[in-house]
Short mmCIF file of N, CA, C and O in Angstrom, two decimals:
data_model
loop_
_atom_site.label_atom_id
_atom_site.label_comp_id
_atom_site.label_asym_id
_atom_site.label_seq_id
_atom_site.Cartn_x
_atom_site.Cartn_y
_atom_site.Cartn_z
N ASN A 1 88.33 101.45 172.67
CA ASN A 1 88.47 102.56 171.96
C ASN A 1 89.79 102.57 171.80
O ASN A 1 90.89 102.36 171.71
N ASN A 2 89.57 103.73 170.42
CA ASN A 2 90.87 103.78 169.30
C ASN A 2 91.29 105.22 169.33
O ASN A 2 90.32 106.30 169.50
N LEU A 3 92.56 106.04 169.84
CA LEU A 3 92.86 107.02 169.86
C LEU A 3 92.94 107.16 167.93
O LEU A 3 94.23 106.54 167.73
N CYS A 4 92.52 108.22 167.36
CA CYS A 4 92.78 108.57 166.07
C CYS A 4 92.91 109.90 165.30
O CYS A 4 92.77 111.09 166.21
N LEU A 5 94.20 110.03 164.56
CA LEU A 5 94.67 111.12 164.01
C LEU A 5 93.56 111.48 162.78
O LEU A 5 93.70 110.46 161.57
N ALA A 6 93.00 113.00 162.45
CA ALA A 6 92.07 112.73 161.74
C ALA A 6 93.08 113.88 161.12
O ALA A 6 93.46 115.04 161.24
N ILE A 7 93.06 113.84 159.44
CA ILE A 7 93.77 114.34 158.49
C ILE A 7 92.98 115.69 157.62
O ILE A 7 92.03 114.68 156.63
N TRP A 8 92.81 116.74 157.51
CA TRP A 8 91.87 117.16 156.41
C TRP A 8 93.13 117.74 155.32
O TRP A 8 94.10 118.47 155.36
N PRO A 9 92.30 117.53 154.02
CA PRO A 9 93.06 118.25 153.30
C PRO A 9 93.33 119.78 152.86
O PRO A 9 92.28 120.31 153.35
N THR A 10 94.49 120.45 152.59
CA THR A 10 94.79 121.97 153.00
C THR A 10 93.62 122.24 151.54
O THR A 10 93.49 123.39 151.24
N ASP A 11 93.80 121.60 150.15
CA ASP A 11 92.72 122.06 148.71
C ASP A 11 91.82 121.87 149.09
O ASP A 11 91.30 120.32 149.30
N PRO A 12 90.97 122.32 148.85
CA PRO A 12 89.08 122.41 148.78
C PRO A 12 89.00 121.54 148.05
O PRO A 12 87.87 121.05 147.49
N SER A 13 89.52 121.79 146.73
CA SER A 13 89.22 120.58 145.52
C SER A 13 89.62 119.19 145.93
O SER A 13 89.36 118.13 144.76
N HIS A 14 89.78 118.79 146.44
CA HIS A 14 90.68 117.25 147.21
C HIS A 14 89.20 116.39 147.18
O HIS A 14 88.15 117.21 147.19
N THR A 15 89.04 115.16 146.18
CA THR A 15 88.17 114.14 146.59
C THR A 15 87.64 114.04 147.98
O THR A 15 86.30 113.95 147.93
N HIS A 16 88.53 113.37 148.50
CA HIS A 16 88.10 113.15 149.68
C HIS A 16 87.61 114.30 151.14
O HIS A 16 88.85 114.93 151.14
N ARG A 17 87.45 114.29 151.78
CA ARG A 17 87.23 115.54 152.57
C ARG A 17 88.29 115.40 154.23
O ARG A 17 88.94 116.41 154.34
N TRP A 18 88.26 114.15 154.51
CA TRP A 18 89.18 113.74 155.73
C TRP A 18 89.35 112.27 155.38
O TRP A 18 88.75 111.57 155.01
N ARG A 19 90.74 112.04 156.70
CA ARG A 19 90.98 110.70 156.51
C ARG A 19 91.49 110.62 157.76
O ARG A 19 91.46 111.45 158.29
N SER A 20 91.13 109.38 158.70
CA SER A 20 91.37 109.11 159.85
C SER A 20 93.07 107.88 159.57
O SER A 20 92.36 107.11 159.00
N GLN A 21 93.57 107.68 160.82
CA GLN A 21 94.56 106.50 161.23
C GLN A 21 94.38 106.54 162.51
O GLN A 21 94.56 107.21 163.23
N ALA A 22 94.50 104.97 162.27
CA ALA A 22 94.18 104.92 164.12
C ALA A 22 95.64 105.12 164.75
O ALA A 22 96.80 104.44 164.63
N LEU A 23 96.21 105.65 165.90
CA LEU A 23 96.94 105.79 166.51
C LEU A 23 97.74 104.86 167.61
O LEU A 23 98.57 104.69 168.04
N CYS A 24 96.62 104.46 168.58
CA CYS A 24 96.71 103.35 169.59
C CYS A 24 95.44 102.54 169.91
O CYS A 24 94.54 103.46 169.63
N HIS A 25 95.47 101.52 169.83
CA HIS A 25 94.08 101.00 170.05
C HIS A 25 94.20 100.48 171.82
O HIS A 25 94.89 100.35 172.60
N GLY A 26 92.74 100.74 172.23
CA GLY A 26 92.53 100.15 173.58
C GLY A 26 92.64 101.09 174.62
O GLY A 26 93.03 101.46 175.56
N VAL A 27 92.04 102.24 174.16
CA VAL A 27 92.26 103.89 174.78
C VAL A 27 91.07 104.06 175.99
O VAL A 27 89.77 103.74 175.46
N SER A 28 91.45 104.08 177.36
CA SER A 28 90.81 104.07 178.12
C SER A 28 89.92 105.67 178.50
O SER A 28 89.21 105.58 179.20
N GLY A 29 90.98 106.51 177.77
CA GLY A 29 91.01 107.71 178.58
C GLY A 29 92.22 108.71 177.90
O GLY A 29 93.34 108.25 178.02
N ILE A 30 92.07 110.00 177.86
CA ILE A 30 92.81 110.82 177.37
C ILE A 30 93.33 112.47 178.23
O ILE A 30 92.11 112.58 178.74
N ALA A 31 94.30 112.63 178.17
CA ALA A 31 93.96 114.04 179.28
C ALA A 31 94.85 115.25 178.28
O ALA A 31 95.84 114.29 177.79
N PHE A 32 95.22 115.89 178.81
CA PHE A 32 95.86 117.50 178.16
C PHE A 32 96.53 118.54 179.37
O PHE A 32 95.66 118.92 179.80
N GLN A 33 97.75 118.40 179.18
CA GLN A 33 98.18 119.38 180.31
C GLN A 33 99.14 120.26 179.37
O GLN A 33 99.32 120.10 178.60
N PHE A 34 99.32 121.86 179.81
CA PHE A 34 99.82 122.98 179.24
C PHE A 34 100.82 123.22 180.03
O PHE A 34 100.76 123.74 180.89
N LEU A 35 102.31 123.44 179.65
CA LEU A 35 103.21 124.09 180.21
C LEU A 35 103.38 125.52 179.79
O LEU A 35 103.44 125.97 178.69
N GLY A 36 103.74 126.35 181.04
CA GLY A 36 103.58 128.08 180.91
C GLY A 36 104.05 128.39 182.51
O GLY A 36 104.22 127.52 183.30
N PRO A 37 104.16 129.65 182.08
CA PRO A 37 104.50 130.34 183.16
C PRO A 37 103.02 130.05 184.75
O PRO A 37 101.75 129.93 184.06
N LEU A 38 103.88 130.41 185.91
CA LEU A 38 103.00 130.11 187.10
C LEU A 38 101.91 130.90 187.06
O LEU A 38 102.10 132.01 186.52
N SER A 39 100.84 130.80 187.56
CA SER A 39 99.79 131.73 187.51
C SER A 39 98.83 132.03 189.08
O SER A 39 98.57 130.71 189.38
N GLY A 40 98.72 132.93 189.55
CA GLY A 40 97.89 133.23 190.66
C GLY A 40 96.31 132.80 190.46
O GLY A 40 95.50 132.05 190.84
N GLN A 41 95.82 133.15 189.21
CA GLN A 41 94.72 132.87 188.43
C GLN A 41 93.98 131.74 188.30
O GLN A 41 92.89 131.32 188.58
N LEU A 42 94.87 130.40 187.74
CA LEU A 42 94.58 129.35 187.19
C LEU A 42 95.09 128.31 188.29
O LEU A 42 95.75 127.94 189.67
N THR A 43 93.84 127.52 188.43
CA THR A 43 93.93 126.29 189.43
C THR A 43 94.48 124.90 188.44
O THR A 43 94.55 125.16 187.47
N ASP A 44 94.27 123.94 189.58
CA ASP A 44 95.13 122.71 188.71
C ASP A 44 96.42 122.58 187.87
O ASP A 44 96.39 122.44 187.02
N GLN A 45 97.12 123.44 189.06
CA GLN A 45 98.63 123.45 188.15
C GLN A 45 99.44 122.42 189.15
O GLN A 45 99.20 122.32 189.78
N ILE A 46 100.47 122.09 188.27
CA ILE A 46 101.61 121.07 189.06
C ILE A 46 102.85 122.16 188.58
O ILE A 46 103.50 121.99 187.43
N LYS A 47 103.10 121.82 189.78
CA LYS A 47 104.16 123.28 189.83
C LYS A 47 105.66 122.24 189.63
O LYS A 47 106.41 121.09 190.21
N VAL A 48 106.16 122.97 188.47
CA VAL A 48 107.83 122.81 188.00
C VAL A 48 108.84 122.81 188.56
O VAL A 48 109.71 122.35 188.87
N ASN A 49 108.96 124.26 188.58
CA ASN A 49 109.74 124.93 189.26
C ASN A 49 109.23 126.36 190.12
O ASN A 49 107.55 126.88 189.63
N GLU A 50 110.22 127.40 190.27
CA GLU A 50 109.52 128.46 190.43
C GLU A 50 108.96 129.62 190.07
O GLU A 50 108.02 130.52 189.96
N SER A 51 108.81 129.05 188.46
CA SER A 51 108.50 129.89 187.24
C SER A 51 107.48 129.48 186.59
O SER A 51 106.78 129.93 185.63
N ILE A 52 107.44 128.27 186.15
CA ILE A 52 106.69 127.43 185.46
C ILE A 52 105.70 125.94 185.71
O ILE A 52 106.46 125.96 187.21
N SER A 53 104.78 125.75 185.17
CA SER A 53 104.24 124.66 185.74
C SER A 53 103.26 124.03 184.51
O SER A 53 103.03 124.56 183.62
N TRP A 54 102.77 122.71 184.51
CA TRP A 54 101.83 122.12 184.17
C TRP A 54 100.16 122.41 184.87
O TRP A 54 100.02 122.46 185.69
N HIS A 55 99.69 123.04 183.39
CA HIS A 55 98.10 123.20 183.93
C HIS A 55 97.23 122.98 183.44
O HIS A 55 97.29 122.05 182.02
N ALA A 56 95.82 122.73 183.32
CA ALA A 56 94.94 121.58 183.64
C ALA A 56 94.36 121.88 182.48
O ALA A 56 93.00 121.79 181.43
N PHE A 57 94.47 123.54 182.35
CA PHE A 57 93.12 124.33 181.46
C PHE A 57 94.13 125.92 180.98
O PHE A 57 95.11 126.14 181.60
N TRP A 58 93.88 125.95 179.76
CA TRP A 58 94.83 127.24 179.45
C TRP A 58 93.97 128.02 178.49
O TRP A 58 93.28 127.92 177.45
N PRO A 59 93.09 129.02 179.32
CA PRO A 59 92.45 129.68 178.87
C PRO A 59 92.75 130.62 177.45
O PRO A 59 93.62 130.87 177.16
N LYS A 60 91.82 130.84 176.36
CA LYS A 60 92.09 131.20 175.22
C LYS A 60 92.39 132.70 175.25
O LYS A 60 93.48 133.24 174.71
N ASP A 61 91.92 133.29 176.41
CA ASP A 61 92.29 135.07 176.62
C ASP A 61 93.61 135.11 177.38
O ASP A 61 93.72 135.88 178.03
N ARG A 62 94.25 134.53 177.66
CA ARG A 62 95.21 134.24 178.40
C ARG A 62 96.56 134.90 177.94
O ARG A 62 97.28 135.93 178.64
N GLY A 63 96.51 135.63 176.91
CA GLY A 63 97.30 136.18 175.65
C GLY A 63 98.87 135.76 175.49
O GLY A 63 99.66 136.48 174.91
N GLU A 64 99.25 134.43 175.51
CA GLU A 64 100.20 133.75 175.33
C GLU A 64 99.98 132.36 175.15
O GLU A 64 98.86 131.60 175.45
N LEU A 65 100.26 131.47 174.38
CA LEU A 65 100.69 130.28 174.06
C LEU A 65 101.55 129.73 174.98
O LEU A 65 102.61 130.29 175.55
N PRO A 66 101.10 128.01 175.78
CA PRO A 66 101.83 127.21 176.24
C PRO A 66 103.17 127.04 175.68
O PRO A 66 103.22 127.03 174.21
N SER A 67 104.11 126.88 176.48
CA SER A 67 105.53 126.31 175.72
C SER A 67 105.39 125.03 174.89
O SER A 67 105.93 124.31 173.96
N LEU A 68 104.44 123.75 175.94
CA LEU A 68 104.37 122.65 175.21
C LEU A 68 102.95 122.09 175.83
O LEU A 68 102.51 122.62 176.68
N ILE A 69 102.65 121.14 174.88
CA ILE A 69 101.21 120.26 175.34
C ILE A 69 101.32 118.90 175.49
O ILE A 69 102.20 118.45 174.64
N ARG A 70 100.90 118.61 176.51
CA ARG A 70 101.18 117.07 177.09
C ARG A 70 100.24 116.17 176.84
O ARG A 70 98.83 116.91 177.18
N LEU A 71 99.90 115.37 175.86
CA LEU A 71 98.97 114.52 175.94
C LEU A 71 99.00 113.44 176.14
O LEU A 71 100.37 112.36 176.70
N ILE A 72 98.54 112.76 177.54
CA ILE A 72 97.67 111.76 178.55
C ILE A 72 96.95 110.65 177.78
O ILE A 72 96.46 110.66 177.81
N VAL A 73 97.80 109.31 177.19
CA VAL A 73 96.87 108.13 176.71
C VAL A 73 96.99 107.38 178.06
O VAL A 73 97.72 106.95 178.52
N HIS A 74 95.92 107.03 178.42
CA HIS A 74 95.21 105.48 179.50
C HIS A 74 94.80 104.54 178.37
O HIS A 74 93.92 104.94 177.63
N ARG A 75 95.29 103.25 178.98
CA ARG A 75 95.17 102.43 178.19
C ARG A 75 95.28 101.10 179.55
O ARG A 75 96.61 100.48 180.07
N GLY A 76 94.20 101.32 180.08
CA GLY A 76 94.01 99.79 181.22
C GLY A 76 94.88 100.78 182.41
O GLY A 76 94.42 102.07 182.71
N ASN A 77 95.46 100.04 182.87
CA ASN A 77 96.08 100.60 184.05
C ASN A 77 98.04 101.10 183.40
O ASN A 77 98.63 101.73 184.22
N GLU A 78 97.53 101.29 181.76
CA GLU A 78 98.99 101.71 181.82
C GLU A 78 98.82 103.42 181.55
O GLU A 78 98.01 103.81 181.24
N GLU A 79 100.08 104.05 181.46
CA GLU A 79 100.12 105.42 181.14
C GLU A 79 101.00 106.20 179.87
O GLU A 79 102.13 105.87 180.89
N LYS A 80 100.53 106.29 179.00
CA LYS A 80 101.77 106.78 178.48
C LYS A 80 101.55 108.52 178.03
O LYS A 80 100.78 108.95 177.80
N ARG A 81 103.06 109.27 178.03
CA ARG A 81 102.80 110.66 178.10
C ARG A 81 103.63 111.35 176.84
O ARG A 81 105.05 110.39 176.25
N PHE A 82 103.49 111.70 176.39
CA PHE A 82 103.71 112.51 174.74
C PHE A 82 103.43 113.88 174.48
O PHE A 82 102.96 114.75 175.05
N ALA A 83 104.93 114.90 174.50
CA ALA A 83 105.25 116.62 174.58
C ALA A 83 105.01 117.07 173.50
O ALA A 83 106.30 116.07 172.56
N PHE A 84 104.57 117.97 173.14
CA PHE A 84 104.67 118.88 171.63
C PHE A 84 104.99 120.23 171.82
O PHE A 84 104.55 120.58 172.58
N PHE A 85 105.80 120.32 171.44
CA PHE A 85 106.46 121.42 171.08
C PHE A 85 105.56 122.33 169.95
O PHE A 85 105.10 122.00 169.31
N LEU A 86 105.08 123.82 170.54
CA LEU A 86 104.30 124.31 169.57
C LEU A 86 105.30 125.38 169.02
O LEU A 86 105.79 126.26 169.28
N PRO A 87 104.34 126.00 167.13
CA PRO A 87 105.06 126.41 167.25
C PRO A 87 104.70 127.94 167.07
O PRO A 87 103.43 128.54 167.82
N GLN A 88 105.66 129.17 167.22
CA GLN A 88 104.65 130.54 167.61
C GLN A 88 104.01 131.19 167.08
O GLN A 88 103.51 132.44 167.16
N SER A 89 104.35 130.90 165.96
CA SER A 89 103.87 131.73 164.75
C SER A 89 102.73 130.90 164.27
O SER A 89 102.84 129.73 163.65
N ASN A 90 101.72 131.65 163.11
CA ASN A 90 100.71 131.21 162.58
C ASN A 90 99.83 130.01 163.57
O ASN A 90 99.65 129.36 162.72
N LEU A 91 99.88 129.82 164.57
CA LEU A 91 98.79 128.62 165.08
C LEU A 91 97.91 129.31 165.78
O LEU A 91 97.92 130.74 166.51
N VAL A 92 96.84 128.93 165.62
CA VAL A 92 95.16 129.36 166.24
C VAL A 92 95.05 127.99 167.23
O VAL A 92 94.54 127.03 166.86
N ILE A 93 94.23 128.27 168.40
CA ILE A 93 93.84 128.04 169.40
C ILE A 93 92.37 128.02 169.24
O ILE A 93 92.01 129.17 169.81
N GLU A 94 91.11 127.03 169.17
CA GLU A 94 90.11 127.60 169.04
C GLU A 94 88.97 126.92 169.85
O GLU A 94 88.19 127.78 169.84
N GLY A 95 89.77 127.12 171.10
CA GLY A 95 88.99 126.53 172.33
C GLY A 95 90.27 126.18 173.45
O GLY A 95 91.14 126.49 173.33
N THR A 96 89.61 125.80 174.47
CA THR A 96 90.02 125.29 175.79
C THR A 96 90.11 124.17 175.66
O THR A 96 89.04 123.76 175.68
N ILE A 97 90.80 123.14 176.33
CA ILE A 97 90.51 121.76 176.53
C ILE A 97 91.09 121.66 177.95
O ILE A 97 91.88 121.67 178.41
N PRO A 98 90.00 121.32 178.47
CA PRO A 98 90.29 120.83 180.21
C PRO A 98 91.17 119.64 180.35
O PRO A 98 91.43 118.63 179.43
N LEU A 99 91.64 119.24 181.85
CA LEU A 99 92.04 117.93 182.01
C LEU A 99 91.06 116.86 182.79
O LEU A 99 90.81 117.49 183.64
N TRP A 100 91.21 116.33 181.84
CA TRP A 100 89.96 115.03 182.84
C TRP A 100 91.00 114.33 183.88
O TRP A 100 91.99 113.44 183.28
N LYS A 101 90.17 114.14 184.97
CA LYS A 101 90.81 113.93 186.39
C LYS A 101 89.95 112.00 186.21
O LYS A 101 89.32 111.84 186.34
N GLY A 102 90.91 110.95 185.70
CA GLY A 102 90.61 109.68 185.82
C GLY A 102 90.08 109.69 184.59
O GLY A 102 91.05 110.20 183.28
N TYR A 103 89.77 108.60 183.85
CA TYR A 103 89.40 108.09 182.71
C TYR A 103 88.13 108.47 182.08
O TYR A 103 87.06 109.12 182.87
N ILE A 104 87.79 108.83 180.80
CA ILE A 104 86.81 108.97 180.02
C ILE A 104 85.86 107.75 179.99
O ILE A 104 86.23 106.91 179.91
#
């Protein structure tokens, strides 16, 4: 399986609706984690220190955005981790993404 990036043009009159680019081949699974304040309400937290943790789930109604999103890509026995900072303005999260335990 391939991990692909799908790109949509911002101009609706564009002739192609979207395009994709393969970023990684041989992917057996992916997972997401969200870095933010510790929460007594959320389960599946990986504590970083006394005030922050990686969360397996980030509810839309939490009222704040995570500081980082970590993408974990599984390729056979290999695991690659990528972290992305989130801009705090004009970002819309349309849902929530669970952390899949094990491979997909």
